[in-house]
Amino acid sequence: MGNVGGDEKTFCLGAHLNDKKNTQDDKSAISNMAGLIPSDSILVIDSGVGGLSVCQSILAQQPSLQIIYFADSAYFPYGLLPEAELSARLKSIISSMLAMYQPKLVVLACNTVSTLMLPELRALYEIPFVGVVPAIKPAALMSKTKRIALLATTISRAYTDQLIHDYAQACEVLRIGSNELVVEAERLLNDGSVNKQVIDQILKPLRLSSELSSVDTVVLGCTHFPLLKEYLSESLPGVNWIDSGEAIANRVTHLLALSSKDQSDL
């Protein structure tokens, strides 16, 4: 994959991991590139290009930060994998990447992985982990109609239910599940095309609301979706589109600052 945001110091790896049959060759290829990666870096993981939206938010705050991006195309999309298989896959990736690159922290740039595995991974490894969760709380605070929508690949997780219970009890939350949007985001970055009819069809339920009780805020509950924000806005203008990118970037900045302080105190 290319650089993110035009920053030539940002490394994006993993595009070659698109064939489950070539696992050993993939490991050798990554190992051969290990010496090219600066030691002061962070690791961002997703099942495709979606995590690049997170990288953009991080680089907006820290343009010189080195990012190792692991695009696990062989297991795209994570949202459709059985939980046991997903867990085993992520542990294998993380163990290998930490051994090779020693990043300062790991960003799980996938809502599915974060909601399922974040506590377990934090317990297994000493390195800090930053997860992605649907931006339910800011959406509930922003909404004036108190009718918000969650657009995500997986909409029935217990973690999501808890977020809505904790932060959006005063709102009606319409949930829309879509894996098709993930495919469209991948298509956009691969060949620059988007099927606008697919987007219109996915957002159709939001057009059925009455004018007085319409959804005014939509949570983009997948890191692929911000890549499509321009097309989403064209299909459904006049609503607020909220993602977790800035919150993730803030957390990364905070953790890196703590790490720098700890090192300076040594």
PDB file of C-alpha atoms in Angstrom:
ATOM      1  CA  MET A   1       0.000   0.000   0.000  1.00  0.00           C
ATOM      2  CA  GLY A   2       1.108   3.581  -0.393  1.00  0.00           C
ATOM      3  CA  ASN A   3       1.778   6.240   2.160  1.00  0.00           C
ATOM      4  CA  VAL A   4      -0.999   7.769   4.216  1.00  0.00           C
ATOM      5  CA  GLY A   5      -1.816  11.415   3.702  1.00  0.00           C
ATOM      6  CA  GLY A   6       1.272  11.890   1.541  1.00  0.00           C
ATOM      7  CA  ASP A   7       3.601  11.519   4.550  1.00  0.00           C
ATOM      8  CA  GLU A   8       6.676   9.729   3.233  1.00  0.00           C
ATOM      9  CA  LYS A   9       7.660   8.714   6.767  1.00  0.00           C
ATOM     10  CA  THR A  10       4.501   6.683   7.223  1.00  0.00           C
ATOM     11  CA  PHE A  11       4.756   3.007   6.371  1.00  0.00           C
ATOM     12  CA  CYS A  12       1.715   0.979   5.339  1.00  0.00           C
ATOM     13  CA  LEU A  13       2.222  -2.779   5.214  1.00  0.00           C
ATOM     14  CA  GLY A  14       0.003  -5.758   4.645  1.00  0.00           C
ATOM     15  CA  ALA A  15      -1.527  -5.231   1.206  1.00  0.00           C
ATOM     16  CA  HIS A  16       0.366  -8.315   0.051  1.00  0.00           C
ATOM     17  CA  LEU A  17      -1.414 -10.429   2.686  1.00  0.00           C
ATOM     18  CA  ASN A  18      -4.301 -11.259   0.397  1.00  0.00           C
ATOM     19  CA  ASP A  19      -3.965 -15.027   0.111  1.00  0.00           C
ATOM     20  CA  LYS A  20      -4.516 -17.335   3.079  1.00  0.00           C
ATOM     21  CA  LYS A  21      -2.441 -20.021   1.327  1.00  0.00           C
ATOM     22  CA  ASN A  22       0.745 -17.959   1.410  1.00  0.00           C
ATOM     23  CA  THR A  23       1.002 -17.354   5.140  1.00  0.00           C
ATOM     24  CA  GLN A  24       4.644 -18.440   5.448  1.00  0.00           C
ATOM     25  CA  ASP A  25       5.718 -16.315   2.479  1.00  0.00           C
ATOM     26  CA  ASP A  26       3.859 -13.366   4.004  1.00  0.00           C
ATOM     27  CA  LYS A  27       5.756 -13.726   7.288  1.00  0.00           C
ATOM     28  CA  SER A  28       9.069 -13.865   5.453  1.00  0.00           C
ATOM     29  CA  ALA A  29       8.201 -10.749   3.454  1.00  0.00           C
ATOM     30  CA  ILE A  30       7.279  -8.809   6.579  1.00  0.00           C
ATOM     31  CA  SER A  31      10.398 -10.005   8.377  1.00  0.00           C
ATOM     32  CA  ASN A  32      12.580  -8.808   5.520  1.00  0.00           C
ATOM     33  CA  MET A  33      11.041  -5.328   5.807  1.00  0.00           C
ATOM     34  CA  ALA A  34      11.451  -5.087   9.579  1.00  0.00           C
ATOM     35  CA  GLY A  35      14.766  -3.293   9.303  1.00  0.00           C
ATOM     36  CA  LEU A  36      13.152  -0.511   7.265  1.00  0.00           C
ATOM     37  CA  ILE A  37      10.777   0.554  10.033  1.00  0.00           C
ATOM     38  CA  PRO A  38      11.850   3.238  12.533  1.00  0.00           C
ATOM     39  CA  SER A  39      11.849   2.095  16.153  1.00  0.00           C
ATOM     40  CA  ASP A  40       9.664   4.993  17.331  1.00  0.00           C
ATOM     41  CA  SER A  41       6.382   3.933  15.707  1.00  0.00           C
ATOM     42  CA  ILE A  42       2.855   2.734  16.370  1.00  0.00           C
ATOM     43  CA  LEU A  43       0.977  -0.220  14.898  1.00  0.00           C
ATOM     44  CA  VAL A  44      -2.505   0.146  13.369  1.00  0.00           C
ATOM     45  CA  ILE A  45      -4.445  -3.008  12.425  1.00  0.00           C
ATOM     46  CA  ASP A  46      -7.585  -3.540  10.355  1.00  0.00           C
ATOM     47  CA  SER A  47      -8.890  -6.095   7.883  1.00  0.00           C
ATOM     48  CA  GLY A  48      -8.533  -3.754   4.897  1.00  0.00           C
ATOM     49  CA  VAL A  49      -8.242  -0.053   4.131  1.00  0.00           C
ATOM     50  CA  GLY A  50     -10.742   1.138   6.759  1.00  0.00           C
ATOM     51  CA  GLY A  51      -8.071   1.845   9.342  1.00  0.00           C
ATOM     52  CA  LEU A  52      -6.563   4.418   6.993  1.00  0.00           C
ATOM     53  CA  SER A  53      -9.315   6.782   8.127  1.00  0.00           C
ATOM     54  CA  VAL A  54      -7.940   6.378  11.649  1.00  0.00           C
ATOM     55  CA  CYS A  55      -4.406   6.987  10.386  1.00  0.00           C
ATOM     56  CA  GLN A  56      -5.590  10.232   8.792  1.00  0.00           C
ATOM     57  CA  SER A  57      -6.983  11.452  12.112  1.00  0.00           C
ATOM     58  CA  ILE A  58      -3.805  10.499  13.969  1.00  0.00           C
ATOM     59  CA  LEU A  59      -1.549  12.160  11.400  1.00  0.00           C
ATOM     60  CA  ALA A  60      -3.664  15.310  11.526  1.00  0.00           C
ATOM     61  CA  GLN A  61      -2.426  15.713  15.100  1.00  0.00           C
ATOM     62  CA  GLN A  62       1.047  14.214  14.662  1.00  0.00           C
ATOM     63  CA  PRO A  63       2.163  14.511  11.032  1.00  0.00           C
ATOM     64  CA  SER A  64       5.667  13.164  11.691  1.00  0.00           C
ATOM     65  CA  LEU A  65       4.538  10.036  13.550  1.00  0.00           C
ATOM     66  CA  GLN A  66       5.659   6.724  12.067  1.00  0.00           C
ATOM     67  CA  ILE A  67       2.730   4.348  11.466  1.00  0.00           C
ATOM     68  CA  ILE A  68       2.979   0.659  10.630  1.00  0.00           C
ATOM     69  CA  TYR A  69      -0.329  -0.218   9.007  1.00  0.00           C
ATOM     70  CA  PHE A  70      -1.355  -3.875   8.827  1.00  0.00           C
ATOM     71  CA  ALA A  71      -4.110  -4.419   6.263  1.00  0.00           C
ATOM     72  CA  ASP A  72      -5.225  -8.004   6.801  1.00  0.00           C
ATOM     73  CA  SER A  73      -6.798  -8.435   3.379  1.00  0.00           C
ATOM     74  CA  ALA A  74      -6.666 -12.228   3.631  1.00  0.00           C
ATOM     75  CA  TYR A  75      -9.331 -12.156   6.362  1.00  0.00           C
ATOM     76  CA  PHE A  76     -11.419  -9.225   5.100  1.00  0.00           C
ATOM     77  CA  PRO A  77     -13.898  -8.331   6.486  1.00  0.00           C
ATOM     78  CA  TYR A  78     -13.393  -9.070  10.178  1.00  0.00           C
ATOM     79  CA  GLY A  79     -17.081  -8.500  10.898  1.00  0.00           C
ATOM     80  CA  LEU A  80     -18.044 -11.750   9.157  1.00  0.00           C
ATOM     81  CA  LEU A  81     -15.519 -14.026  10.901  1.00  0.00           C
ATOM     82  CA  PRO A  82     -16.486 -16.443  13.715  1.00  0.00           C
ATOM     83  CA  GLU A  83     -15.307 -15.042  17.036  1.00  0.00           C
ATOM     84  CA  ALA A  84     -12.902 -17.912  17.760  1.00  0.00           C
ATOM     85  CA  GLU A  85     -11.221 -17.590  14.365  1.00  0.00           C
ATOM     86  CA  LEU A  86     -10.976 -13.816  14.686  1.00  0.00           C
ATOM     87  CA  SER A  87      -9.436 -14.104  18.152  1.00  0.00           C
ATOM     88  CA  ALA A  88      -6.802 -16.593  17.017  1.00  0.00           C
ATOM     89  CA  ARG A  89      -5.982 -14.490  13.955  1.00  0.00           C
ATOM     90  CA  LEU A  90      -5.493 -11.257  15.893  1.00  0.00           C
ATOM     91  CA  LYS A  91      -3.307 -12.864  18.543  1.00  0.00           C
ATOM     92  CA  SER A  92      -1.086 -14.326  15.836  1.00  0.00           C
ATOM     93  CA  ILE A  93      -0.775 -10.987  14.021  1.00  0.00           C
ATOM     94  CA  ILE A  94      -0.103  -8.968  17.149  1.00  0.00           C
ATOM     95  CA  SER A  95       2.481 -11.385  18.563  1.00  0.00           C
ATOM     96  CA  SER A  96       4.404 -11.423  15.274  1.00  0.00           C
ATOM     97  CA  MET A  97       4.249  -7.668  14.701  1.00  0.00           C
ATOM     98  CA  LEU A  98       5.265  -6.784  18.261  1.00  0.00           C
ATOM     99  CA  ALA A  99       8.252  -9.112  18.043  1.00  0.00           C
ATOM    100  CA  MET A 100       9.364  -7.617  14.728  1.00  0.00           C
ATOM    101  CA  TYR A 101       8.793  -3.889  15.230  1.00  0.00           C
ATOM    102  CA  GLN A 102       8.393  -3.076  18.957  1.00  0.00           C
ATOM    103  CA  PRO A 103       5.856  -0.262  18.388  1.00  0.00           C
ATOM    104  CA  LYS A 104       4.977   2.167  21.160  1.00  0.00           C
ATOM    105  CA  LEU A 105       1.307   1.144  21.097  1.00  0.00           C
ATOM    106  CA  VAL A 106      -1.295  -0.722  19.049  1.00  0.00           C
ATOM    107  CA  VAL A 107      -4.463   0.740  17.554  1.00  0.00           C
ATOM    108  CA  LEU A 108      -7.205  -1.782  16.810  1.00  0.00           C
ATOM    109  CA  ALA A 109      -8.803   0.168  13.963  1.00  0.00           C
ATOM    110  CA  CYS A 110     -11.870  -2.056  13.797  1.00  0.00           C
ATOM    111  CA  ASN A 111     -15.043  -1.830  15.860  1.00  0.00           C
ATOM    112  CA  THR A 112     -15.630  -5.589  15.768  1.00  0.00           C
ATOM    113  CA  VAL A 113     -12.157  -6.441  17.059  1.00  0.00           C
ATOM    114  CA  SER A 114     -12.252  -3.692  19.675  1.00  0.00           C
ATOM    115  CA  THR A 115     -15.603  -4.660  21.164  1.00  0.00           C
ATOM    116  CA  LEU A 116     -14.748  -8.360  21.227  1.00  0.00           C
ATOM    117  CA  MET A 117     -11.078  -8.473  22.183  1.00  0.00           C
ATOM    118  CA  LEU A 118      -9.780  -5.247  23.698  1.00  0.00           C
ATOM    119  CA  PRO A 119      -9.873  -6.321  27.389  1.00  0.00           C
ATOM    120  CA  GLU A 120      -8.295  -9.696  26.571  1.00  0.00           C
ATOM    121  CA  LEU A 121      -5.476  -8.189  24.520  1.00  0.00           C
ATOM    122  CA  ARG A 122      -4.708  -5.607  27.187  1.00  0.00           C
ATOM    123  CA  ALA A 123      -4.375  -8.449  29.680  1.00  0.00           C
ATOM    124  CA  LEU A 124      -2.117 -10.509  27.398  1.00  0.00           C
ATOM    125  CA  TYR A 125       0.381  -7.807  26.422  1.00  0.00           C
ATOM    126  CA  GLU A 126       2.140  -5.044  28.325  1.00  0.00           C
ATOM    127  CA  ILE A 127       1.958  -2.572  25.438  1.00  0.00           C
ATOM    128  CA  PRO A 128      -0.944  -0.057  25.422  1.00  0.00           C
ATOM    129  CA  PHE A 129      -3.903  -0.837  23.154  1.00  0.00           C
ATOM    130  CA  VAL A 130      -6.297   1.772  21.752  1.00  0.00           C
ATOM    131  CA  GLY A 131      -9.656   0.495  20.552  1.00  0.00           C
ATOM    132  CA  VAL A 132     -12.470   1.858  18.420  1.00  0.00           C
ATOM    133  CA  VAL A 133     -16.012   2.075  19.736  1.00  0.00           C
ATOM    134  CA  PRO A 134     -19.108   3.618  18.133  1.00  0.00           C
ATOM    135  CA  ALA A 135     -19.389   7.335  18.916  1.00  0.00           C
ATOM    136  CA  ILE A 136     -22.780   6.941  20.609  1.00  0.00           C
ATOM    137  CA  LYS A 137     -22.102   9.414  23.416  1.00  0.00           C
ATOM    138  CA  PRO A 138     -21.131  12.443  21.265  1.00  0.00           C
ATOM    139  CA  ALA A 139     -23.932  11.639  18.826  1.00  0.00           C
ATOM    140  CA  ALA A 140     -26.519  11.661  21.617  1.00  0.00           C
ATOM    141  CA  LEU A 141     -25.171  14.967  22.895  1.00  0.00           C
ATOM    142  CA  MET A 142     -25.151  16.537  19.431  1.00  0.00           C
ATOM    143  CA  SER A 143     -28.597  15.416  18.288  1.00  0.00           C
ATOM    144  CA  LYS A 144     -31.332  18.021  18.562  1.00  0.00           C
ATOM    145  CA  THR A 145     -34.163  15.707  17.529  1.00  0.00           C
ATOM    146  CA  LYS A 146     -32.908  12.975  19.890  1.00  0.00           C
ATOM    147  CA  ARG A 147     -33.193  10.508  17.058  1.00  0.00           C
ATOM    148  CA  ILE A 148     -29.864   9.089  15.951  1.00  0.00           C
ATOM    149  CA  ALA A 149     -28.765   6.240  13.717  1.00  0.00           C
ATOM    150  CA  LEU A 150     -25.945   3.725  14.069  1.00  0.00           C
ATOM    151  CA  LEU A 151     -24.470   2.595  10.767  1.00  0.00           C
ATOM    152  CA  ALA A 152     -22.204  -0.414  11.347  1.00  0.00           C
ATOM    153  CA  THR A 153     -21.267  -3.855  10.094  1.00  0.00           C
ATOM    154  CA  THR A 154     -22.367  -5.500  13.339  1.00  0.00           C
ATOM    155  CA  ILE A 155     -25.207  -3.838  15.243  1.00  0.00           C
ATOM    156  CA  SER A 156     -26.192  -6.414  17.881  1.00  0.00           C
ATOM    157  CA  ARG A 157     -23.120  -6.582  20.125  1.00  0.00           C
ATOM    158  CA  ALA A 158     -23.654  -6.457  23.889  1.00  0.00           C
ATOM    159  CA  TYR A 159     -21.028  -3.711  24.057  1.00  0.00           C
ATOM    160  CA  THR A 160     -23.078  -1.561  21.685  1.00  0.00           C
ATOM    161  CA  ASP A 161     -26.215  -2.193  23.730  1.00  0.00           C
ATOM    162  CA  GLN A 162     -24.369  -1.007  26.827  1.00  0.00           C
ATOM    163  CA  LEU A 163     -23.144   2.179  25.125  1.00  0.00           C
ATOM    164  CA  ILE A 164     -26.693   3.032  24.109  1.00  0.00           C
ATOM    165  CA  HIS A 165     -27.969   2.267  27.613  1.00  0.00           C
ATOM    166  CA  ASP A 166     -25.267   4.388  29.251  1.00  0.00           C
ATOM    167  CA  TYR A 167     -25.239   7.402  26.943  1.00  0.00           C
ATOM    168  CA  ALA A 168     -28.313   7.487  24.702  1.00  0.00           C
ATOM    169  CA  GLN A 169     -31.320   6.603  26.850  1.00  0.00           C
ATOM    170  CA  ALA A 170     -32.896   9.926  25.925  1.00  0.00           C
ATOM    171  CA  CYS A 171     -32.586   9.101  22.218  1.00  0.00           C
ATOM    172  CA  GLU A 172     -34.257   6.766  19.800  1.00  0.00           C
ATOM    173  CA  VAL A 173     -31.485   4.796  18.091  1.00  0.00           C
ATOM    174  CA  LEU A 174     -32.079   3.330  14.649  1.00  0.00           C
ATOM    175  CA  ARG A 175     -29.574   0.576  13.812  1.00  0.00           C
ATOM    176  CA  ILE A 176     -28.575  -0.157  10.220  1.00  0.00           C
ATOM    177  CA  GLY A 177     -26.204  -3.021   9.471  1.00  0.00           C
ATOM    178  CA  SER A 178     -24.200  -3.024   6.256  1.00  0.00           C
ATOM    179  CA  ASN A 179     -21.209  -4.961   4.979  1.00  0.00           C
ATOM    180  CA  GLU A 180     -21.811  -3.571   1.490  1.00  0.00           C
ATOM    181  CA  LEU A 181     -20.451  -0.168   2.526  1.00  0.00           C
ATOM    182  CA  VAL A 182     -17.194  -1.831   3.547  1.00  0.00           C
ATOM    183  CA  VAL A 183     -16.885  -3.254   0.051  1.00  0.00           C
ATOM    184  CA  GLU A 184     -17.584   0.185  -1.452  1.00  0.00           C
ATOM    185  CA  ALA A 185     -14.857   1.788   0.684  1.00  0.00           C
ATOM    186  CA  GLU A 186     -12.385  -0.851  -0.441  1.00  0.00           C
ATOM    187  CA  ARG A 187     -13.435  -0.267  -4.048  1.00  0.00           C
ATOM    188  CA  LEU A 188     -12.979   3.495  -3.662  1.00  0.00           C
ATOM    189  CA  LEU A 189      -9.369   3.184  -2.537  1.00  0.00           C
ATOM    190  CA  ASN A 190      -8.547   0.422  -4.995  1.00  0.00           C
ATOM    191  CA  ASP A 191      -9.905   1.890  -8.223  1.00  0.00           C
ATOM    192  CA  GLY A 192     -11.539   5.201  -7.306  1.00  0.00           C
ATOM    193  CA  SER A 193     -15.114   4.126  -8.034  1.00  0.00           C
ATOM    194  CA  VAL A 194     -18.217   3.968  -5.826  1.00  0.00           C
ATOM    195  CA  ASN A 195     -21.657   2.529  -6.568  1.00  0.00           C
ATOM    196  CA  LYS A 196     -23.899   5.374  -5.440  1.00  0.00           C
ATOM    197  CA  GLN A 197     -27.018   3.245  -5.876  1.00  0.00           C
ATOM    198  CA  VAL A 198     -25.740   0.893  -3.172  1.00  0.00           C
ATOM    199  CA  ILE A 199     -25.244   3.828  -0.815  1.00  0.00           C
ATOM    200  CA  ASP A 200     -28.710   5.220  -1.580  1.00  0.00           C
ATOM    201  CA  GLN A 201     -30.307   1.834  -0.873  1.00  0.00           C
ATOM    202  CA  ILE A 202     -28.485   1.380   2.433  1.00  0.00           C
ATOM    203  CA  LEU A 203     -29.532   4.831   3.650  1.00  0.00           C
ATOM    204  CA  LYS A 204     -33.129   4.392   2.474  1.00  0.00           C
ATOM    205  CA  PRO A 205     -34.523   3.653   5.983  1.00  0.00           C
ATOM    206  CA  LEU A 206     -33.363   7.093   7.116  1.00  0.00           C
ATOM    207  CA  ARG A 207     -35.498   8.751   4.465  1.00  0.00           C
ATOM    208  CA  LEU A 208     -38.659   7.103   5.779  1.00  0.00           C
ATOM    209  CA  SER A 209     -38.679   9.186   8.960  1.00  0.00           C
ATOM    210  CA  SER A 210     -41.241  11.912   9.363  1.00  0.00           C
ATOM    211  CA  GLU A 211     -39.936  15.455   9.164  1.00  0.00           C
ATOM    212  CA  LEU A 212     -40.639  16.187  12.823  1.00  0.00           C
ATOM    213  CA  SER A 213     -38.897  13.112  14.226  1.00  0.00           C
ATOM    214  CA  SER A 214     -36.173  12.607  11.635  1.00  0.00           C
ATOM    215  CA  VAL A 215     -32.690  11.328  12.349  1.00  0.00           C
ATOM    216  CA  ASP A 216     -30.303  14.272  12.464  1.00  0.00           C
ATOM    217  CA  THR A 217     -27.105  12.473  13.519  1.00  0.00           C
ATOM    218  CA  VAL A 218     -25.557   9.269  12.165  1.00  0.00           C
ATOM    219  CA  VAL A 219     -22.786   7.336  13.900  1.00  0.00           C
ATOM    220  CA  LEU A 220     -20.297   5.781  11.488  1.00  0.00           C
ATOM    221  CA  GLY A 221     -19.642   2.587  13.427  1.00  0.00           C
ATOM    222  CA  CYS A 222     -16.986   1.165  11.098  1.00  0.00           C
ATOM    223  CA  THR A 223     -13.605   2.673  10.271  1.00  0.00           C
ATOM    224  CA  HIS A 224     -14.228   2.068   6.569  1.00  0.00           C
ATOM    225  CA  PHE A 225     -17.244   4.375   6.542  1.00  0.00           C
ATOM    226  CA  PRO A 226     -15.517   7.771   7.020  1.00  0.00           C
ATOM    227  CA  LEU A 227     -13.748   7.113   3.728  1.00  0.00           C
ATOM    228  CA  LEU A 228     -17.209   7.344   2.126  1.00  0.00           C
ATOM    229  CA  LYS A 229     -18.385  10.439   4.004  1.00  0.00           C
ATOM    230  CA  GLU A 230     -18.523  12.587   0.877  1.00  0.00           C
ATOM    231  CA  TYR A 231     -20.830  10.090  -0.834  1.00  0.00           C
ATOM    232  CA  LEU A 232     -22.904   9.491   2.278  1.00  0.00           C
ATOM    233  CA  SER A 233     -23.477  13.239   2.621  1.00  0.00           C
ATOM    234  CA  GLU A 234     -24.527  13.482  -1.024  1.00  0.00           C
ATOM    235  CA  SER A 235     -27.024  10.677  -0.536  1.00  0.00           C
ATOM    236  CA  LEU A 236     -28.376  12.011   2.768  1.00  0.00           C
ATOM    237  CA  PRO A 237     -27.613  15.734   3.164  1.00  0.00           C
ATOM    238  CA  GLY A 238     -28.403  17.786   6.213  1.00  0.00           C
ATOM    239  CA  VAL A 239     -27.362  15.289   8.906  1.00  0.00           C
ATOM    240  CA  ASN A 240     -24.333  15.126  11.194  1.00  0.00           C
ATOM    241  CA  TRP A 241     -21.912  12.275  10.450  1.00  0.00           C
ATOM    242  CA  ILE A 242     -19.857  11.281  13.491  1.00  0.00           C
ATOM    243  CA  ASP A 243     -16.945   8.851  13.689  1.00  0.00           C
ATOM    244  CA  SER A 244     -14.357   7.974  16.335  1.00  0.00           C
ATOM    245  CA  GLY A 245     -11.268   9.181  14.466  1.00  0.00           C
ATOM    246  CA  GLU A 246     -10.575  12.314  16.508  1.00  0.00           C
ATOM    247  CA  ALA A 247     -11.163  10.522  19.818  1.00  0.00           C
ATOM    248  CA  ILE A 248      -8.724   7.792  18.827  1.00  0.00           C
ATOM    249  CA  ALA A 249      -6.137  10.374  17.784  1.00  0.00           C
ATOM    250  CA  ASN A 250      -6.533  12.180  21.112  1.00  0.00           C
ATOM    251  CA  ARG A 251      -5.967   8.937  22.986  1.00  0.00           C
ATOM    252  CA  VAL A 252      -2.896   8.052  20.932  1.00  0.00           C
ATOM    253  CA  THR A 253      -1.427  11.520  21.505  1.00  0.00           C
ATOM    254  CA  HIS A 254      -2.039  11.224  25.249  1.00  0.00           C
ATOM    255  CA  LEU A 255      -0.448   7.765  25.540  1.00  0.00           C
ATOM    256  CA  LEU A 256       2.596   8.748  23.498  1.00  0.00           C
ATOM    257  CA  ALA A 257       3.066  11.814  25.682  1.00  0.00           C
ATOM    258  CA  LEU A 258       2.983   9.615  28.779  1.00  0.00           C
ATOM    259  CA  SER A 259       5.507   7.266  27.201  1.00  0.00           C
ATOM    260  CA  SER A 260       7.860  10.137  26.392  1.00  0.00           C
ATOM    261  CA  LYS A 261       7.573  11.469  29.925  1.00  0.00           C
ATOM    262  CA  ASP A 262       8.352   8.062  31.408  1.00  0.00           C
ATOM    263  CA  GLN A 263      11.446   7.755  29.239  1.00  0.00           C
ATOM    264  CA  SER A 264      12.646  11.249  30.147  1.00  0.00           C
ATOM    265  CA  ASP A 265      12.324  10.392  33.840  1.00  0.00           C
ATOM    266  CA  LEU A 266      14.657   7.411  33.511  1.00  0.00           C
TER     267      LEU A 266
END
